[in-house]
Coordinates of C-alpha atoms in Angstrom, one line a residue:
M1 CA -1.8 -5.2 -43.5
A2 CA -3.8 -8.3 -44.7
N3 CA -7.3 -8.2 -46.0
Y4 CA -9.8 -10.9 -44.8
T5 CA -10.3 -13.7 -47.3
I6 CA -12.9 -16.5 -46.7
A7 CA -11.1 -19.6 -45.7
V8 CA -13.9 -22.2 -45.8
G9 CA -15.9 -23.0 -49.0
W10 CA -19.3 -22.5 -47.4
S11 CA -21.2 -22.2 -50.6
G12 CA -19.7 -25.4 -51.9
K13 CA -21.1 -27.3 -48.9
D14 CA -24.6 -26.2 -49.8
A15 CA -24.3 -27.9 -53.2
L16 CA -23.4 -31.3 -51.6
A17 CA -26.0 -33.9 -51.1
D18 CA -27.5 -34.3 -47.7
S19 CA -25.9 -37.7 -47.4
D20 CA -22.4 -36.3 -48.1
A21 CA -20.4 -36.1 -44.9
G22 CA -18.6 -33.0 -46.3
K23 CA -21.8 -31.0 -46.0
V24 CA -21.6 -31.2 -42.3
I25 CA -20.2 -28.0 -40.7
S26 CA -17.7 -28.9 -38.1
G27 CA -16.0 -27.1 -35.3
A28 CA -12.8 -27.2 -37.3
D29 CA -14.5 -25.3 -40.1
F30 CA -15.5 -22.5 -37.7
N31 CA -12.0 -22.6 -36.2
T32 CA -10.5 -22.1 -39.6
E33 CA -12.8 -19.3 -40.6
F34 CA -12.5 -17.3 -37.4
T35 CA -8.7 -17.8 -37.3
A36 CA -8.6 -16.1 -40.8
V37 CA -10.8 -13.3 -39.5
Q38 CA -8.6 -12.9 -36.4
T39 CA -5.4 -12.7 -38.5
A40 CA -6.9 -10.1 -40.8
V41 CA -8.2 -7.9 -38.0
N42 CA -5.0 -8.1 -35.9
T43 CA -3.0 -6.8 -38.8
K44 CA -5.2 -3.7 -39.2
A45 CA -3.9 -0.4 -37.8
D46 CA -5.7 0.9 -34.7
L47 CA -7.4 4.1 -35.5
A48 CA -6.1 5.5 -32.2
G49 CA -2.5 4.7 -33.3
S50 CA 0.6 4.1 -31.2
A51 CA 4.3 4.8 -31.5
S52 CA 5.1 1.1 -31.9
Q53 CA 2.3 0.4 -34.4
A54 CA 3.6 -0.5 -37.9
F55 CA 2.0 1.2 -40.9
S56 CA 3.0 0.9 -44.5
A57 CA 2.3 3.5 -47.1
T58 CA 3.7 4.7 -50.4
T59 CA 5.5 8.1 -50.1
A60 CA 4.5 10.4 -52.9
N61 CA 7.1 12.2 -55.1
A62 CA 8.1 15.7 -54.2
G63 CA 5.7 18.3 -55.6
T64 CA 2.7 15.9 -55.6
N65 CA -0.5 18.0 -55.2
T66 CA -3.4 15.5 -54.8
T67 CA -5.8 14.5 -52.1
Q68 CA -3.8 11.4 -51.1
V69 CA -2.6 11.2 -47.5
A70 CA 1.0 12.5 -47.0
T71 CA 3.4 10.3 -45.1
T72 CA 5.9 11.7 -42.5
A73 CA 8.7 11.1 -45.0
F74 CA 6.9 13.2 -47.6
V75 CA 6.2 16.0 -45.2
T76 CA 9.8 15.9 -43.9
S77 CA 11.1 16.2 -47.4
A78 CA 8.7 18.9 -48.5
L79 CA 9.1 21.1 -45.4
T80 CA 12.9 21.3 -45.0
A81 CA 14.3 24.5 -43.6
A82 CA 15.7 25.4 -47.0
T83 CA 12.4 25.0 -48.6
I84 CA 10.6 27.2 -46.1
N85 CA 13.4 29.8 -46.1
A86 CA 13.2 30.0 -49.9
L87 CA 9.5 30.9 -49.6
V88 CA 10.2 33.5 -47.0
Y89 CA 13.2 35.0 -48.9
P90 CA 12.4 34.9 -52.7
V91 CA 15.0 36.3 -55.1
G92 CA 15.5 40.0 -54.5
S93 CA 14.9 39.8 -50.8
I94 CA 17.2 41.6 -48.3
Y95 CA 18.5 39.8 -45.2
F96 CA 19.7 41.7 -42.1
N97 CA 21.8 40.3 -39.3
A98 CA 22.9 42.4 -36.3
A99 CA 25.5 40.0 -35.0
V100 CA 26.7 37.4 -37.6
S101 CA 28.6 38.2 -40.8
T102 CA 28.2 34.7 -42.3
N103 CA 26.8 34.6 -45.8
P104 CA 23.0 33.6 -45.6
A105 CA 23.7 30.8 -48.1
T106 CA 25.5 29.1 -45.3
L107 CA 23.2 30.2 -42.5
L108 CA 19.9 29.5 -44.2
G109 CA 21.1 26.7 -46.5
F110 CA 19.9 28.0 -49.8
G111 CA 20.3 30.6 -52.5
T112 CA 23.0 33.0 -53.7
W113 CA 23.5 36.1 -51.6
V114 CA 25.8 39.1 -52.1
A115 CA 26.6 41.9 -49.6
Y116 CA 24.3 44.8 -50.3
A117 CA 24.2 48.6 -49.8
A118 CA 27.4 48.9 -47.9
G119 CA 27.4 52.3 -46.1
R120 CA 23.9 53.1 -47.2
V121 CA 20.4 53.1 -45.7
P122 CA 17.5 51.6 -47.8
V123 CA 14.6 53.8 -48.9
G124 CA 11.3 52.8 -50.4
K125 CA 10.9 53.3 -54.2
A126 CA 8.7 56.2 -55.1
A127 CA 6.5 56.6 -58.2
S128 CA 8.4 59.7 -59.2
G129 CA 11.0 62.1 -57.9
T130 CA 14.5 61.5 -56.4
F131 CA 13.8 57.8 -55.4
D132 CA 11.9 56.6 -58.5
T133 CA 14.6 54.3 -59.8
L134 CA 15.2 50.9 -58.1
G135 CA 18.8 50.4 -57.0
E136 CA 19.9 54.0 -57.7
E137 CA 22.3 55.4 -55.1
Q138 CA 21.8 58.9 -53.7
G139 CA 23.4 61.1 -51.2
A140 CA 26.7 61.3 -49.4
E141 CA 28.0 61.2 -45.8
T142 CA 29.3 64.7 -45.9
H143 CA 28.6 67.8 -48.1
T144 CA 30.2 71.1 -48.6
L145 CA 27.7 73.9 -49.4
S146 CA 28.1 75.8 -52.6
I147 CA 27.4 79.6 -52.8
A148 CA 24.1 78.8 -54.4
E149 CA 23.1 76.5 -51.5
M150 CA 23.9 79.1 -48.9
P151 CA 20.9 81.0 -47.5
A152 CA 20.5 84.5 -49.0
H153 CA 21.9 87.1 -46.5
T154 CA 23.7 90.4 -46.1
H155 CA 26.4 91.7 -43.9
T156 CA 26.3 95.1 -42.2
Y157 CA 29.4 97.3 -42.5
G158 CA 29.6 100.3 -40.2
K159 CA 32.1 103.2 -40.4
S160 CA 32.3 106.7 -39.0
T161 CA 31.7 109.7 -41.2
T162 CA 33.2 112.3 -39.0
S163 CA 36.2 114.0 -40.6
E164 CA 38.5 113.4 -37.7
N165 CA 37.9 109.6 -37.7
M166 CA 37.8 109.0 -41.4
S167 CA 40.8 107.2 -43.0
I168 CA 41.9 107.4 -46.6
H169 CA 40.2 104.1 -47.2
D170 CA 37.0 105.3 -45.7
I171 CA 37.1 108.4 -47.9
N172 CA 37.7 106.3 -51.0
G173 CA 34.8 104.0 -50.1
L174 CA 32.5 107.0 -49.8
R175 CA 33.6 108.3 -53.1
G176 CA 32.9 105.1 -54.8
A177 CA 36.5 104.7 -55.8
A178 CA 36.9 101.2 -54.2
T179 CA 34.9 98.3 -52.7
T180 CA 35.0 97.4 -49.1
N181 CA 34.8 93.9 -47.7
T182 CA 33.5 92.9 -44.3
G183 CA 35.4 90.6 -42.0
S184 CA 35.4 86.8 -42.9
T185 CA 34.5 83.8 -40.7
G186 CA 33.9 80.1 -41.2
G187 CA 36.2 77.3 -42.4
G188 CA 34.3 76.0 -45.4
S189 CA 34.6 72.3 -44.3
A190 CA 32.0 69.7 -45.4
H191 CA 29.3 69.2 -42.8
N192 CA 27.9 65.9 -41.5
N193 CA 25.0 64.7 -43.7
I194 CA 24.1 61.4 -42.0
Q195 CA 20.6 60.6 -40.7
P196 CA 20.2 58.7 -37.4
S197 CA 21.4 55.2 -38.4
I198 CA 22.4 51.8 -37.1
T199 CA 25.0 49.4 -38.7
V200 CA 24.1 45.8 -39.5
Y201 CA 25.1 43.1 -41.9
M202 CA 23.0 43.3 -45.0
W203 CA 22.7 40.8 -47.9
R204 CA 20.6 40.6 -51.1
R205 CA 19.5 37.3 -52.6
T206 CA 20.4 37.2 -56.4
A207 CA 19.5 33.6 -57.2

């Protein structure tokens, strides 16, 4: 875009003697001056703008933080998908995907990601207690109860005390000569220990 520059030396004409023919302002002088004005005005950008209108500007370097006007080239460079995603997913973030197993480094175009918490459900870190250490793994899919974990309970054992129905075993039991066990039941297998869950692909950003 050109700036307007005075084309005719108007002040110089004033210094000439009245008898000097150069002091006379001619139509050619006006034509020269207004042509210069027209050229400058025509090269200025229309404030309304248009798709075909040329506009020149210097694109600032990436990271510039001033009040200068940003060009489309600067904005395009600064607001790439990778840049935006890096702000959304800082290092340490967890990414979930319920359909695609592709590493987020490929999907999102940035960062280093590793598969995370395979077979486990995340839980928020607590200030104290079982979940007070970040990254600590707890729990298991199944669990077999120990005797200490079983509810306290008793079993009733009934037997006849009439002489005609008592066996030698019963008599010994009454005399305190032997212990007597009740019948046994249960298989002792580990029980399911899984909370309601849903399986997804999970990744953690490490860099």
